[in-house]
Amino acid sequence: MQVQVVDYTDKDAPQKFVESLRTTGFGVLVNHPIQQSLVESIYKNWHAFFQSNDKHNFAFDPHKQDGYFSPEVSETAKGHSKKDIKEYYHIYPWGRIPTQLKDEILAYYQSTSDLAAELLDWVEAHSPSEVSKKYSEALSNMIKDTPNTLLRVLHYPPLTGDEEPGAIRAAAHEDINLLTILPAANEPGLQVQQQNGEWMDVPSDFGNLIINIGDMLQEASGGYFPSTSHRVINPTGKGSDKSRISLPLFLHPRSEVVLSEKHTQASYLLERLRELGVKA
């Protein structure tokens, strides 16, 4: 089953989009409202930031989880032993953001969060009644006024040949949150695992908007919407000497939102961060 590329402006876009999420865990939108010029400017400006020493002045806060995560403290995906080949910065509107980058990145955060609420309405509208009754409140309401939605600016540096054997840019993993919204990166490499275990490339033409299901939506829907394993593979040939910038927005409910009989957002997140080794 292929990930569907859906025209956001089509009248049947909601149905096609949710169908793709349900069958593959991923959906791709074109002709969406996120400005490509804004995305390109963010890529350029944050690439410069990652090349500077200023990033070390924003070292991440282990309690608040905001700021700069160096390659040395980068994540190890659940079930893996090697760290990913990446560095990244965690953006929250209440967190620390370099002054010269703040207005632009927060404009992106807000516009993408607004679109996210609409996409969650699509998901709920096309959930079977036995699934939608599991939701403790409207899905789009779960993220209303949330302080927890995370924008991660990722930098995958050029490969040098000195990487740890077997390490890749992002090992196979599932996301923790409700939905993840990702403008196609400036370099390819994103793959999703199919039900038969094989990997397929996610349509990542520049300008595409890629959306995938996270574990919290899987939990809230009683497994109806699958959180699918995905990864970012290492480039080969000429592509290996290029940086890759990526901008995933991880939609997180408010801390008190009930996901299931077992979990609130807060209890679920704490469990997963401990598994990732980035929370004591």
PDB file of C-alpha atoms in Angstrom:
ATOM      1  CA  MET A   1       0.000   0.000   0.000  1.00  0.00           C
ATOM      2  CA  GLN A   2       1.466   3.334  -1.046  1.00  0.00           C
ATOM      3  CA  VAL A   3       1.449   6.551   0.948  1.00  0.00           C
ATOM      4  CA  GLN A   4      -1.133   8.743  -0.804  1.00  0.00           C
ATOM      5  CA  VAL A   5      -0.267  12.212  -2.061  1.00  0.00           C
ATOM      6  CA  VAL A   6      -3.410  14.269  -1.489  1.00  0.00           C
ATOM      7  CA  ASP A   7      -4.271  17.725  -2.855  1.00  0.00           C
ATOM      8  CA  TYR A   8      -5.315  19.765   0.184  1.00  0.00           C
ATOM      9  CA  THR A   9      -7.713  21.799  -1.971  1.00  0.00           C
ATOM     10  CA  ASP A  10      -9.714  18.780  -3.252  1.00  0.00           C
ATOM     11  CA  LYS A  11     -13.186  18.357  -1.779  1.00  0.00           C
ATOM     12  CA  ASP A  12     -12.446  14.733  -0.914  1.00  0.00           C
ATOM     13  CA  ALA A  13      -9.037  15.531   0.595  1.00  0.00           C
ATOM     14  CA  PRO A  14     -10.060  14.747   4.202  1.00  0.00           C
ATOM     15  CA  GLN A  15     -11.291  11.254   3.311  1.00  0.00           C
ATOM     16  CA  LYS A  16      -8.266  10.391   1.134  1.00  0.00           C
ATOM     17  CA  PHE A  17      -5.832  11.776   3.706  1.00  0.00           C
ATOM     18  CA  VAL A  18      -7.293   9.810   6.630  1.00  0.00           C
ATOM     19  CA  GLU A  19      -7.476   6.676   4.481  1.00  0.00           C
ATOM     20  CA  SER A  20      -3.738   6.963   3.793  1.00  0.00           C
ATOM     21  CA  LEU A  21      -3.010   7.499   7.497  1.00  0.00           C
ATOM     22  CA  ARG A  22      -5.063   4.459   8.410  1.00  0.00           C
ATOM     23  CA  THR A  23      -3.404   2.118   5.891  1.00  0.00           C
ATOM     24  CA  THR A  24       0.227   3.330   6.013  1.00  0.00           C
ATOM     25  CA  GLY A  25       0.538   5.582   9.074  1.00  0.00           C
ATOM     26  CA  PHE A  26       1.507   8.419   6.711  1.00  0.00           C
ATOM     27  CA  GLY A  27      -0.205  10.952   4.457  1.00  0.00           C
ATOM     28  CA  VAL A  28       1.293  13.585   2.148  1.00  0.00           C
ATOM     29  CA  LEU A  29      -0.350  16.918   1.267  1.00  0.00           C
ATOM     30  CA  VAL A  30       0.316  19.213  -1.692  1.00  0.00           C
ATOM     31  CA  ASN A  31      -1.182  22.682  -2.294  1.00  0.00           C
ATOM     32  CA  HIS A  32      -1.323  23.151   1.471  1.00  0.00           C
ATOM     33  CA  PRO A  33      -1.265  26.518   3.279  1.00  0.00           C
ATOM     34  CA  ILE A  34       2.284  26.338   4.696  1.00  0.00           C
ATOM     35  CA  GLN A  35       4.412  28.873   2.810  1.00  0.00           C
ATOM     36  CA  GLN A  36       7.338  27.251   1.031  1.00  0.00           C
ATOM     37  CA  SER A  37       9.316  30.511   1.109  1.00  0.00           C
ATOM     38  CA  LEU A  38       9.093  30.506   4.919  1.00  0.00           C
ATOM     39  CA  VAL A  39      10.299  26.905   5.101  1.00  0.00           C
ATOM     40  CA  GLU A  40      13.252  27.622   2.801  1.00  0.00           C
ATOM     41  CA  SER A  41      14.252  30.676   4.819  1.00  0.00           C
ATOM     42  CA  ILE A  42      14.141  28.652   8.060  1.00  0.00           C
ATOM     43  CA  TYR A  43      16.313  25.946   6.503  1.00  0.00           C
ATOM     44  CA  LYS A  44      18.911  28.525   5.460  1.00  0.00           C
ATOM     45  CA  ASN A  45      18.963  30.472   8.719  1.00  0.00           C
ATOM     46  CA  TRP A  46      19.064  27.450  11.010  1.00  0.00           C
ATOM     47  CA  HIS A  47      21.743  25.770   8.924  1.00  0.00           C
ATOM     48  CA  ALA A  48      23.888  28.850   9.614  1.00  0.00           C
ATOM     49  CA  PHE A  49      23.049  28.587  13.327  1.00  0.00           C
ATOM     50  CA  PHE A  50      24.164  24.947  13.447  1.00  0.00           C
ATOM     51  CA  GLN A  51      27.463  25.957  11.817  1.00  0.00           C
ATOM     52  CA  SER A  52      28.097  28.563  14.548  1.00  0.00           C
ATOM     53  CA  ASN A  53      29.429  28.206  18.078  1.00  0.00           C
ATOM     54  CA  ASP A  54      26.428  30.154  19.359  1.00  0.00           C
ATOM     55  CA  LYS A  55      24.463  26.895  19.539  1.00  0.00           C
ATOM     56  CA  HIS A  56      26.467  25.837  22.591  1.00  0.00           C
ATOM     57  CA  ASN A  57      25.073  28.832  24.517  1.00  0.00           C
ATOM     58  CA  PHE A  58      21.638  27.162  24.344  1.00  0.00           C
ATOM     59  CA  ALA A  59      22.551  23.695  25.683  1.00  0.00           C
ATOM     60  CA  PHE A  60      19.365  21.771  26.439  1.00  0.00           C
ATOM     61  CA  ASP A  61      17.706  21.883  29.836  1.00  0.00           C
ATOM     62  CA  PRO A  62      17.115  18.264  30.969  1.00  0.00           C
ATOM     63  CA  HIS A  63      14.019  19.305  32.934  1.00  0.00           C
ATOM     64  CA  LYS A  64      12.355  21.602  30.409  1.00  0.00           C
ATOM     65  CA  GLN A  65      13.726  19.734  27.348  1.00  0.00           C
ATOM     66  CA  ASP A  66      14.226  22.996  25.414  1.00  0.00           C
ATOM     67  CA  GLY A  67      17.340  24.215  23.610  1.00  0.00           C
ATOM     68  CA  TYR A  68      20.216  22.617  21.720  1.00  0.00           C
ATOM     69  CA  PHE A  69      20.961  18.869  21.749  1.00  0.00           C
ATOM     70  CA  SER A  70      24.456  18.113  20.490  1.00  0.00           C
ATOM     71  CA  PRO A  71      25.408  14.911  18.623  1.00  0.00           C
ATOM     72  CA  GLU A  72      26.906  13.640  21.893  1.00  0.00           C
ATOM     73  CA  VAL A  73      23.516  13.726  23.647  1.00  0.00           C
ATOM     74  CA  SER A  74      21.393  12.917  20.600  1.00  0.00           C
ATOM     75  CA  GLU A  75      18.699  10.267  20.916  1.00  0.00           C
ATOM     76  CA  THR A  76      19.180   6.556  20.780  1.00  0.00           C
ATOM     77  CA  ALA A  77      15.999   5.164  19.226  1.00  0.00           C
ATOM     78  CA  LYS A  78      14.015   2.700  21.338  1.00  0.00           C
ATOM     79  CA  GLY A  79      15.440  -0.786  20.844  1.00  0.00           C
ATOM     80  CA  HIS A  80      18.709   0.492  19.338  1.00  0.00           C
ATOM     81  CA  SER A  81      22.172   0.871  20.846  1.00  0.00           C
ATOM     82  CA  LYS A  82      23.771   3.463  18.540  1.00  0.00           C
ATOM     83  CA  LYS A  83      23.058   7.180  18.691  1.00  0.00           C
ATOM     84  CA  ASP A  84      21.546   8.820  15.633  1.00  0.00           C
ATOM     85  CA  ILE A  85      23.852  10.969  13.492  1.00  0.00           C
ATOM     86  CA  LYS A  86      22.200  14.307  14.156  1.00  0.00           C
ATOM     87  CA  GLU A  87      21.999  17.428  16.270  1.00  0.00           C
ATOM     88  CA  TYR A  88      18.823  19.371  16.933  1.00  0.00           C
ATOM     89  CA  TYR A  89      17.097  22.251  18.695  1.00  0.00           C
ATOM     90  CA  HIS A  90      13.821  22.078  20.607  1.00  0.00           C
ATOM     91  CA  ILE A  91      11.453  25.006  20.078  1.00  0.00           C
ATOM     92  CA  TYR A  92       8.624  25.811  22.464  1.00  0.00           C
ATOM     93  CA  PRO A  93       7.028  29.284  22.432  1.00  0.00           C
ATOM     94  CA  TRP A  94       7.868  29.580  26.143  1.00  0.00           C
ATOM     95  CA  GLY A  95      11.427  28.274  25.711  1.00  0.00           C
ATOM     96  CA  ARG A  96      14.787  29.766  24.781  1.00  0.00           C
ATOM     97  CA  ILE A  97      15.127  30.728  21.108  1.00  0.00           C
ATOM     98  CA  PRO A  98      18.007  32.677  19.527  1.00  0.00           C
ATOM     99  CA  THR A  99      16.749  36.275  19.141  1.00  0.00           C
ATOM    100  CA  GLN A 100      17.532  36.598  15.440  1.00  0.00           C
ATOM    101  CA  LEU A 101      15.599  33.393  14.644  1.00  0.00           C
ATOM    102  CA  LYS A 102      12.627  33.815  16.963  1.00  0.00           C
ATOM    103  CA  ASP A 103       9.979  35.688  14.938  1.00  0.00           C
ATOM    104  CA  GLU A 104      10.330  33.511  11.860  1.00  0.00           C
ATOM    105  CA  ILE A 105      10.306  30.175  13.648  1.00  0.00           C
ATOM    106  CA  LEU A 106       7.340  31.114  15.865  1.00  0.00           C
ATOM    107  CA  ALA A 107       5.356  32.223  12.788  1.00  0.00           C
ATOM    108  CA  TYR A 108       5.954  28.758  11.355  1.00  0.00           C
ATOM    109  CA  TYR A 109       5.061  27.100  14.678  1.00  0.00           C
ATOM    110  CA  GLN A 110       1.733  28.948  14.811  1.00  0.00           C
ATOM    111  CA  SER A 111       0.670  28.459  11.191  1.00  0.00           C
ATOM    112  CA  THR A 112       1.513  24.754  11.294  1.00  0.00           C
ATOM    113  CA  SER A 113      -0.284  24.290  14.631  1.00  0.00           C
ATOM    114  CA  ASP A 114      -3.390  25.888  13.095  1.00  0.00           C
ATOM    115  CA  LEU A 115      -3.260  23.469  10.165  1.00  0.00           C
ATOM    116  CA  ALA A 116      -2.721  20.616  12.620  1.00  0.00           C
ATOM    117  CA  ALA A 117      -6.007  21.361  14.379  1.00  0.00           C
ATOM    118  CA  GLU A 118      -7.796  21.098  11.029  1.00  0.00           C
ATOM    119  CA  LEU A 119      -6.100  17.780  10.224  1.00  0.00           C
ATOM    120  CA  LEU A 120      -7.113  16.381  13.613  1.00  0.00           C
ATOM    121  CA  ASP A 121     -10.696  17.375  12.806  1.00  0.00           C
ATOM    122  CA  TRP A 122     -10.340  15.406   9.545  1.00  0.00           C
ATOM    123  CA  VAL A 123      -9.109  12.376  11.499  1.00  0.00           C
ATOM    124  CA  GLU A 124     -11.994  12.560  13.949  1.00  0.00           C
ATOM    125  CA  ALA A 125     -14.621  13.098  11.234  1.00  0.00           C
ATOM    126  CA  HIS A 126     -13.427   9.959   9.457  1.00  0.00           C
ATOM    127  CA  SER A 127     -13.040   7.780  12.553  1.00  0.00           C
ATOM    128  CA  PRO A 128     -15.664   5.010  12.879  1.00  0.00           C
ATOM    129  CA  SER A 129     -18.139   5.739  15.670  1.00  0.00           C
ATOM    130  CA  GLU A 130     -16.728   2.962  17.857  1.00  0.00           C
ATOM    131  CA  VAL A 131     -13.314   4.638  17.582  1.00  0.00           C
ATOM    132  CA  SER A 132     -14.362   8.269  17.983  1.00  0.00           C
ATOM    133  CA  LYS A 133     -16.247   7.463  21.187  1.00  0.00           C
ATOM    134  CA  LYS A 134     -12.902   6.458  22.715  1.00  0.00           C
ATOM    135  CA  TYR A 135     -11.631  10.042  22.409  1.00  0.00           C
ATOM    136  CA  SER A 136     -11.937  11.738  25.808  1.00  0.00           C
ATOM    137  CA  GLU A 137     -12.510  15.067  24.008  1.00  0.00           C
ATOM    138  CA  ALA A 138     -12.339  16.377  20.452  1.00  0.00           C
ATOM    139  CA  LEU A 139      -8.892  15.599  19.018  1.00  0.00           C
ATOM    140  CA  SER A 140      -8.338  19.202  17.915  1.00  0.00           C
ATOM    141  CA  ASN A 141      -9.308  20.381  21.399  1.00  0.00           C
ATOM    142  CA  MET A 142      -6.587  18.177  22.929  1.00  0.00           C
ATOM    143  CA  ILE A 143      -3.940  20.519  21.470  1.00  0.00           C
ATOM    144  CA  LYS A 144      -5.805  23.787  22.195  1.00  0.00           C
ATOM    145  CA  ASP A 145      -3.590  26.081  24.331  1.00  0.00           C
ATOM    146  CA  THR A 146      -1.143  23.215  24.874  1.00  0.00           C
ATOM    147  CA  PRO A 147       2.364  24.138  26.047  1.00  0.00           C
ATOM    148  CA  ASN A 148       3.634  20.719  24.975  1.00  0.00           C
ATOM    149  CA  THR A 149       3.638  20.801  21.156  1.00  0.00           C
ATOM    150  CA  LEU A 150       7.282  20.594  20.119  1.00  0.00           C
ATOM    151  CA  LEU A 151       8.961  21.962  17.012  1.00  0.00           C
ATOM    152  CA  ARG A 152      12.305  20.273  16.439  1.00  0.00           C
ATOM    153  CA  VAL A 153      14.838  21.798  14.070  1.00  0.00           C
ATOM    154  CA  LEU A 154      17.068  18.897  13.013  1.00  0.00           C
ATOM    155  CA  HIS A 155      20.466  19.047  11.376  1.00  0.00           C
ATOM    156  CA  TYR A 156      21.922  15.880   9.910  1.00  0.00           C
ATOM    157  CA  PRO A 157      25.540  16.821   9.169  1.00  0.00           C
ATOM    158  CA  PRO A 158      27.453  15.701   6.077  1.00  0.00           C
ATOM    159  CA  LEU A 159      28.920  12.231   6.504  1.00  0.00           C
ATOM    160  CA  THR A 160      32.671  12.114   7.084  1.00  0.00           C
ATOM    161  CA  GLY A 161      33.321   8.370   6.957  1.00  0.00           C
ATOM    162  CA  ASP A 162      34.190   8.332  10.659  1.00  0.00           C
ATOM    163  CA  GLU A 163      30.667   7.522  11.825  1.00  0.00           C
ATOM    164  CA  GLU A 164      30.107   4.617  14.207  1.00  0.00           C
ATOM    165  CA  PRO A 165      29.556   1.460  12.136  1.00  0.00           C
ATOM    166  CA  GLY A 166      25.859   0.776  11.756  1.00  0.00           C
ATOM    167  CA  ALA A 167      24.752   4.245  12.864  1.00  0.00           C
ATOM    168  CA  ILE A 168      22.302   6.097  10.632  1.00  0.00           C
ATOM    169  CA  ARG A 169      20.782   9.569  10.600  1.00  0.00           C
ATOM    170  CA  ALA A 170      17.620   8.392  12.375  1.00  0.00           C
ATOM    171  CA  ALA A 171      17.188   4.758  13.327  1.00  0.00           C
ATOM    172  CA  ALA A 172      13.783   3.134  12.936  1.00  0.00           C
ATOM    173  CA  HIS A 173      11.356   4.556  15.476  1.00  0.00           C
ATOM    174  CA  GLU A 174       7.781   5.610  16.110  1.00  0.00           C
ATOM    175  CA  ASP A 175       6.858   9.117  17.227  1.00  0.00           C
ATOM    176  CA  ILE A 176       5.411   9.703  20.692  1.00  0.00           C
ATOM    177  CA  ASN A 177       2.766  12.347  19.952  1.00  0.00           C
ATOM    178  CA  LEU A 178      -0.648  12.570  18.194  1.00  0.00           C
ATOM    179  CA  LEU A 179       0.451  13.619  14.700  1.00  0.00           C
ATOM    180  CA  THR A 180       3.760  14.822  13.303  1.00  0.00           C
ATOM    181  CA  ILE A 181       3.795  17.437  10.550  1.00  0.00           C
ATOM    182  CA  LEU A 182       6.929  17.667   8.450  1.00  0.00           C
ATOM    183  CA  PRO A 183       7.719  19.752   5.372  1.00  0.00           C
ATOM    184  CA  ALA A 184       9.808  17.655   2.995  1.00  0.00           C
ATOM    185  CA  ALA A 185      13.462  18.100   3.958  1.00  0.00           C
ATOM    186  CA  ASN A 186      16.063  19.658   1.690  1.00  0.00           C
ATOM    187  CA  GLU A 187      17.535  16.181   1.092  1.00  0.00           C
ATOM    188  CA  PRO A 188      15.834  12.749   0.708  1.00  0.00           C
ATOM    189  CA  GLY A 189      16.141   9.754   3.029  1.00  0.00           C
ATOM    190  CA  LEU A 190      12.810   9.355   4.853  1.00  0.00           C
ATOM    191  CA  GLN A 191      11.385   5.832   4.703  1.00  0.00           C
ATOM    192  CA  VAL A 192       8.353   4.102   6.260  1.00  0.00           C
ATOM    193  CA  GLN A 193       8.068   0.422   7.134  1.00  0.00           C
ATOM    194  CA  GLN A 194       5.254  -1.469   5.436  1.00  0.00           C
ATOM    195  CA  GLN A 195       3.193  -4.185   7.103  1.00  0.00           C
ATOM    196  CA  ASN A 196       5.295  -6.848   5.353  1.00  0.00           C
ATOM    197  CA  GLY A 197       8.413  -5.416   6.996  1.00  0.00           C
ATOM    198  CA  GLU A 198       9.850  -3.877   3.843  1.00  0.00           C
ATOM    199  CA  TRP A 199      10.857  -0.219   3.688  1.00  0.00           C
ATOM    200  CA  MET A 200       9.537   2.266   1.137  1.00  0.00           C
ATOM    201  CA  ASP A 201      10.476   5.858   0.419  1.00  0.00           C
ATOM    202  CA  VAL A 202       7.998   8.516   1.556  1.00  0.00           C
ATOM    203  CA  PRO A 203       7.160  10.912  -1.330  1.00  0.00           C
ATOM    204  CA  SER A 204       9.454  13.768  -0.302  1.00  0.00           C
ATOM    205  CA  ASP A 205       9.429  16.207  -3.208  1.00  0.00           C
ATOM    206  CA  PHE A 206      10.346  19.669  -1.980  1.00  0.00           C
ATOM    207  CA  GLY A 207       7.044  21.373  -1.126  1.00  0.00           C
ATOM    208  CA  ASN A 208       5.284  18.216   0.059  1.00  0.00           C
ATOM    209  CA  LEU A 209       3.928  18.221   3.597  1.00  0.00           C
ATOM    210  CA  ILE A 210       4.364  14.838   5.275  1.00  0.00           C
ATOM    211  CA  ILE A 211       2.131  13.811   8.178  1.00  0.00           C
ATOM    212  CA  ASN A 212       2.419  10.678  10.270  1.00  0.00           C
ATOM    213  CA  ILE A 213       0.633   9.119  13.220  1.00  0.00           C
ATOM    214  CA  GLY A 214       2.285   9.056  16.635  1.00  0.00           C
ATOM    215  CA  ASP A 215       1.873   6.652  19.542  1.00  0.00           C
ATOM    216  CA  MET A 216      -0.549   8.934  21.402  1.00  0.00           C
ATOM    217  CA  LEU A 217      -3.109   8.826  18.575  1.00  0.00           C
ATOM    218  CA  GLN A 218      -2.638   5.066  18.390  1.00  0.00           C
ATOM    219  CA  GLU A 219      -3.287   4.909  22.142  1.00  0.00           C
ATOM    220  CA  ALA A 220      -6.314   7.234  21.980  1.00  0.00           C
ATOM    221  CA  SER A 221      -7.871   5.356  19.045  1.00  0.00           C
ATOM    222  CA  GLY A 222      -7.405   1.940  20.636  1.00  0.00           C
ATOM    223  CA  GLY A 223      -4.949   0.980  17.891  1.00  0.00           C
ATOM    224  CA  TYR A 224      -7.208   1.921  14.960  1.00  0.00           C
ATOM    225  CA  PHE A 225      -4.680   4.484  13.719  1.00  0.00           C
ATOM    226  CA  PRO A 226      -1.254   2.792  13.589  1.00  0.00           C
ATOM    227  CA  SER A 227       1.936   4.508  14.689  1.00  0.00           C
ATOM    228  CA  THR A 228       4.286   3.313  11.958  1.00  0.00           C
ATOM    229  CA  SER A 229       8.040   2.794  12.152  1.00  0.00           C
ATOM    230  CA  HIS A 230      10.064   5.187  10.021  1.00  0.00           C
ATOM    231  CA  ARG A 231      13.713   6.112   9.635  1.00  0.00           C
ATOM    232  CA  VAL A 232      16.120   8.449   7.833  1.00  0.00           C
ATOM    233  CA  ILE A 233      18.759   6.484   5.967  1.00  0.00           C
ATOM    234  CA  ASN A 234      22.260   7.678   5.209  1.00  0.00           C
ATOM    235  CA  PRO A 235      22.837   9.197   1.778  1.00  0.00           C
ATOM    236  CA  THR A 236      25.285   7.661  -0.660  1.00  0.00           C
ATOM    237  CA  GLY A 237      27.460   9.117  -3.374  1.00  0.00           C
ATOM    238  CA  LYS A 238      27.371  12.881  -3.811  1.00  0.00           C
ATOM    239  CA  GLY A 239      24.498  13.253  -1.361  1.00  0.00           C
ATOM    240  CA  SER A 240      26.702  12.191   1.556  1.00  0.00           C
ATOM    241  CA  ASP A 241      28.546  15.514   1.647  1.00  0.00           C
ATOM    242  CA  LYS A 242      25.359  17.557   2.125  1.00  0.00           C
ATOM    243  CA  SER A 243      23.642  18.648   5.306  1.00  0.00           C
ATOM    244  CA  ARG A 244      19.998  17.723   5.780  1.00  0.00           C
ATOM    245  CA  ILE A 245      17.670  20.075   7.651  1.00  0.00           C
ATOM    246  CA  SER A 246      14.305  18.835   8.875  1.00  0.00           C
ATOM    247  CA  LEU A 247      11.443  20.595  10.708  1.00  0.00           C
ATOM    248  CA  PRO A 248       9.048  18.143  12.391  1.00  0.00           C
ATOM    249  CA  LEU A 249       6.240  19.583  14.524  1.00  0.00           C
ATOM    250  CA  PHE A 250       5.184  17.034  17.141  1.00  0.00           C
ATOM    251  CA  LEU A 251       1.590  17.662  18.231  1.00  0.00           C
ATOM    252  CA  HIS A 252       1.227  17.009  21.934  1.00  0.00           C
ATOM    253  CA  PRO A 253      -1.993  17.314  23.951  1.00  0.00           C
ATOM    254  CA  ARG A 254      -2.123  19.276  27.182  1.00  0.00           C
ATOM    255  CA  SER A 255      -0.545  17.330  30.056  1.00  0.00           C
ATOM    256  CA  GLU A 256      -3.860  16.425  31.720  1.00  0.00           C
ATOM    257  CA  VAL A 257      -5.568  15.115  28.573  1.00  0.00           C
ATOM    258  CA  VAL A 258      -6.729  11.525  29.026  1.00  0.00           C
ATOM    259  CA  LEU A 259      -5.505   9.296  26.183  1.00  0.00           C
ATOM    260  CA  SER A 260      -6.827   5.976  27.481  1.00  0.00           C
ATOM    261  CA  GLU A 261      -7.681   4.157  30.684  1.00  0.00           C
ATOM    262  CA  LYS A 262      -3.938   3.670  31.203  1.00  0.00           C
ATOM    263  CA  HIS A 263      -2.479   7.053  30.314  1.00  0.00           C
ATOM    264  CA  THR A 264      -2.668  10.805  30.321  1.00  0.00           C
ATOM    265  CA  GLN A 265      -0.383  12.754  28.010  1.00  0.00           C
ATOM    266  CA  ALA A 266       2.002  13.406  30.902  1.00  0.00           C
ATOM    267  CA  SER A 267       2.323   9.786  32.045  1.00  0.00           C
ATOM    268  CA  TYR A 268       2.769   8.519  28.493  1.00  0.00           C
ATOM    269  CA  LEU A 269       5.422  11.103  27.625  1.00  0.00           C
ATOM    270  CA  LEU A 270       7.450  10.444  30.771  1.00  0.00           C
ATOM    271  CA  GLU A 271       7.495   6.711  30.064  1.00  0.00           C
ATOM    272  CA  ARG A 272       8.757   7.240  26.511  1.00  0.00           C
ATOM    273  CA  LEU A 273      11.391   9.876  27.342  1.00  0.00           C
ATOM    274  CA  ARG A 274      12.908   7.496  29.870  1.00  0.00           C
ATOM    275  CA  GLU A 275      13.019   4.775  27.227  1.00  0.00           C
ATOM    276  CA  LEU A 276      14.870   7.204  24.895  1.00  0.00           C
ATOM    277  CA  GLY A 277      17.451   7.988  27.575  1.00  0.00           C
ATOM    278  CA  VAL A 278      16.872  11.774  27.539  1.00  0.00           C
ATOM    279  CA  LYS A 279      14.972  11.951  30.853  1.00  0.00           C
ATOM    280  CA  ALA A 280      16.122  10.778  34.272  1.00  0.00           C
TER     281      ALA A 280
END
